[in-house]
Amino acid sequence: EVQLVESGGAVVQPGGSLRLACAASGFNFDDYAMHWVRQGPGKGLQWVGLINWDASTTFYIDSVKGRFTISRDSSKNALYLQMHSLRTDDTALYYCAKDNRDGGFDYWGRGTLVTVSS
Amino acid sequence: SYDLIQPPSVSVSPGQTARITCSADALSKQYVYWYQQKPGQAPVLVMYKDTERPSGIPERFSGSTSGTIVTLTISAVQAEDEADFYCLSPDSSGTFWLFGGGTKLTVL
């Protein structure tokens, strides 16, 4: 059974940093790209970025480029989202999602909440 | 810029058919994927590649396309179908992904 479990969410002040993690199990982690998606309070889904299967390529939405970094550790079956210079509009529930061979994302975690507030 | 346009809300009575549309930019039409999100839960994939239904999703859910408009149809709607629905598609390069604004399905 595929499982994705996010952790690391917290309350952080504007300008602060945070690292989120996503523990993956139930599939061959090394074979799949992985994504981060966020959802602000009462808002819709927003794709944040992706990392390809071997960590050689990452892509980000413009609003987080230069502030967020996605990485992965195949030895731990873990995905990470390092966030710097956090802003109040980064406040959201952050999901990790597994890439689907047929496109899109087929499995999601339950999310971890990041609140940026002074 | 590339946008996916969804109606903010759709309302139907139980047993009726709900149709939720996702309109894409003509120059960037790629496959569309649909997610159902119930309150407090993670999104669930209910349709992929416009018209393909994942295993475990009821046959009441179907997808169709007409030009640059992709439609998620839910036949014989049940109270349990009430949720937010999001379409997802990559940009023309297939690299960046975009969600539609979401449609709240209300079962009256």
Tab-separated table of C-alpha atoms in Angstrom, chain A residues 27-114:
chain	number	residue	atom	x	y	z
A	27	PHE	CA	6.345	1.734	-3.949
A	28	ASN	CA	9.777	1.985	-5.541
A	29	PHE	CA	10.574	5.566	-4.552
A	30	ASP	CA	13.541	5.797	-6.930
A	31	ASP	CA	11.328	5.246	-9.982
A	32	TYR	CA	9.045	8.249	-9.599
A	33	ALA	CA	9.105	12.015	-9.709
A	34	MET	CA	7.553	13.643	-6.663
A	35	HIS	CA	5.587	16.840	-6.202
A	36	TRP	CA	4.701	19.367	-3.525
A	37	VAL	CA	1.228	20.937	-3.622
A	38	ARG	CA	-0.159	23.473	-1.178
A	39	GLN	CA	-3.586	24.728	-0.190
A	40	GLY	CA	-4.074	28.012	1.595
A	41	PRO	CA	-6.830	28.267	4.213
A	42	GLY	CA	-10.162	28.130	2.415
A	43	LYS	CA	-8.414	28.244	-0.947
A	44	GLY	CA	-7.783	25.958	-3.894
A	45	LEU	CA	-4.875	23.684	-4.699
A	46	GLN	CA	-1.606	25.138	-5.955
A	47	TRP	CA	1.217	23.083	-7.422
A	48	VAL	CA	4.502	24.214	-5.845
A	49	GLY	CA	7.124	22.182	-7.664
A	50	LEU	CA	8.569	18.822	-8.565
A	51	ILE	CA	11.744	16.796	-8.428
A	52	ASN	CA	12.420	14.115	-10.992
A	53	TRP	CA	13.213	10.501	-10.162
A	54	ASP	CA	16.977	10.891	-9.806
A	55	ALA	CA	16.984	14.409	-8.336
A	56	SER	CA	18.739	15.821	-11.394
A	57	THR	CA	15.907	18.231	-12.209
A	58	THR	CA	13.593	20.450	-10.190
A	59	PHE	CA	10.915	22.927	-11.217
A	60	TYR	CA	9.097	25.528	-9.144
A	61	ILE	CA	6.317	28.043	-9.497
A	62	ASP	CA	7.588	31.589	-9.835
A	63	SER	CA	6.385	32.721	-6.412
A	64	VAL	CA	8.695	30.282	-4.583
A	65	LYS	CA	11.627	30.165	-6.982
A	66	GLY	CA	14.830	31.111	-5.158
A	67	ARG	CA	13.193	30.618	-1.760
A	68	PHE	CA	12.135	26.956	-1.804
A	69	THR	CA	14.256	23.899	-2.625
A	70	ILE	CA	12.980	20.401	-3.241
A	71	SER	CA	15.310	17.477	-2.579
A	72	ARG	CA	15.083	13.736	-2.029
A	73	ASP	CA	17.036	11.013	-0.263
A	74	SER	CA	16.640	7.616	-1.868
A	75	SER	CA	18.365	5.888	1.067
A	76	LYS	CA	15.548	7.086	3.327
A	77	ASN	CA	12.701	7.095	0.794
A	78	ALA	CA	12.189	10.719	1.766
A	79	LEU	CA	11.203	13.904	-0.030
A	80	TYR	CA	11.988	17.333	1.368
A	81	LEU	CA	10.884	20.932	0.921
A	82	GLN	CA	13.305	23.490	2.321
A	83	MET	CA	11.616	26.871	2.658
A	84	HIS	CA	13.402	30.166	3.299
A	85	SER	CA	12.267	33.798	3.483
A	86	LEU	CA	8.777	32.666	4.329
A	87	ARG	CA	5.923	35.082	3.737
A	88	THR	CA	2.429	35.236	5.132
A	89	ASP	CA	1.049	34.092	1.786
A	90	ASP	CA	3.035	30.853	2.121
A	91	THR	CA	0.622	29.865	4.896
A	92	ALA	CA	-0.948	26.620	3.701
A	93	LEU	CA	-1.393	22.910	4.127
A	94	TYR	CA	1.483	21.346	2.212
A	95	TYR	CA	0.945	17.986	0.519
A	96	CYS	CA	3.474	15.700	-1.095
A	97	ALA	CA	2.207	13.718	-4.049
A	98	LYS	CA	3.546	10.845	-6.113
A	99	ASP	CA	3.855	11.228	-9.851
A	100	ASN	CA	1.603	8.969	-11.906
A	101	ARG	CA	3.069	7.176	-14.942
A	102	ASP	CA	-0.057	8.181	-16.862
A	103	GLY	CA	0.379	11.777	-15.791
A	104	GLY	CA	-0.901	13.764	-12.870
A	105	PHE	CA	-0.432	12.649	-9.286
A	106	ASP	CA	-1.951	9.400	-8.077
A	107	TYR	CA	-1.228	9.334	-4.338
A	108	TRP	CA	-1.191	12.139	-1.808
A	109	GLY	CA	-0.254	12.468	1.824
A	110	ARG	CA	-2.550	14.048	4.400
A	111	GLY	CA	-0.529	17.247	4.477
A	112	THR	CA	1.383	19.264	7.056
A	113	LEU	CA	0.350	22.764	8.093
A	114	VAL	CA	2.675	25.734	7.733
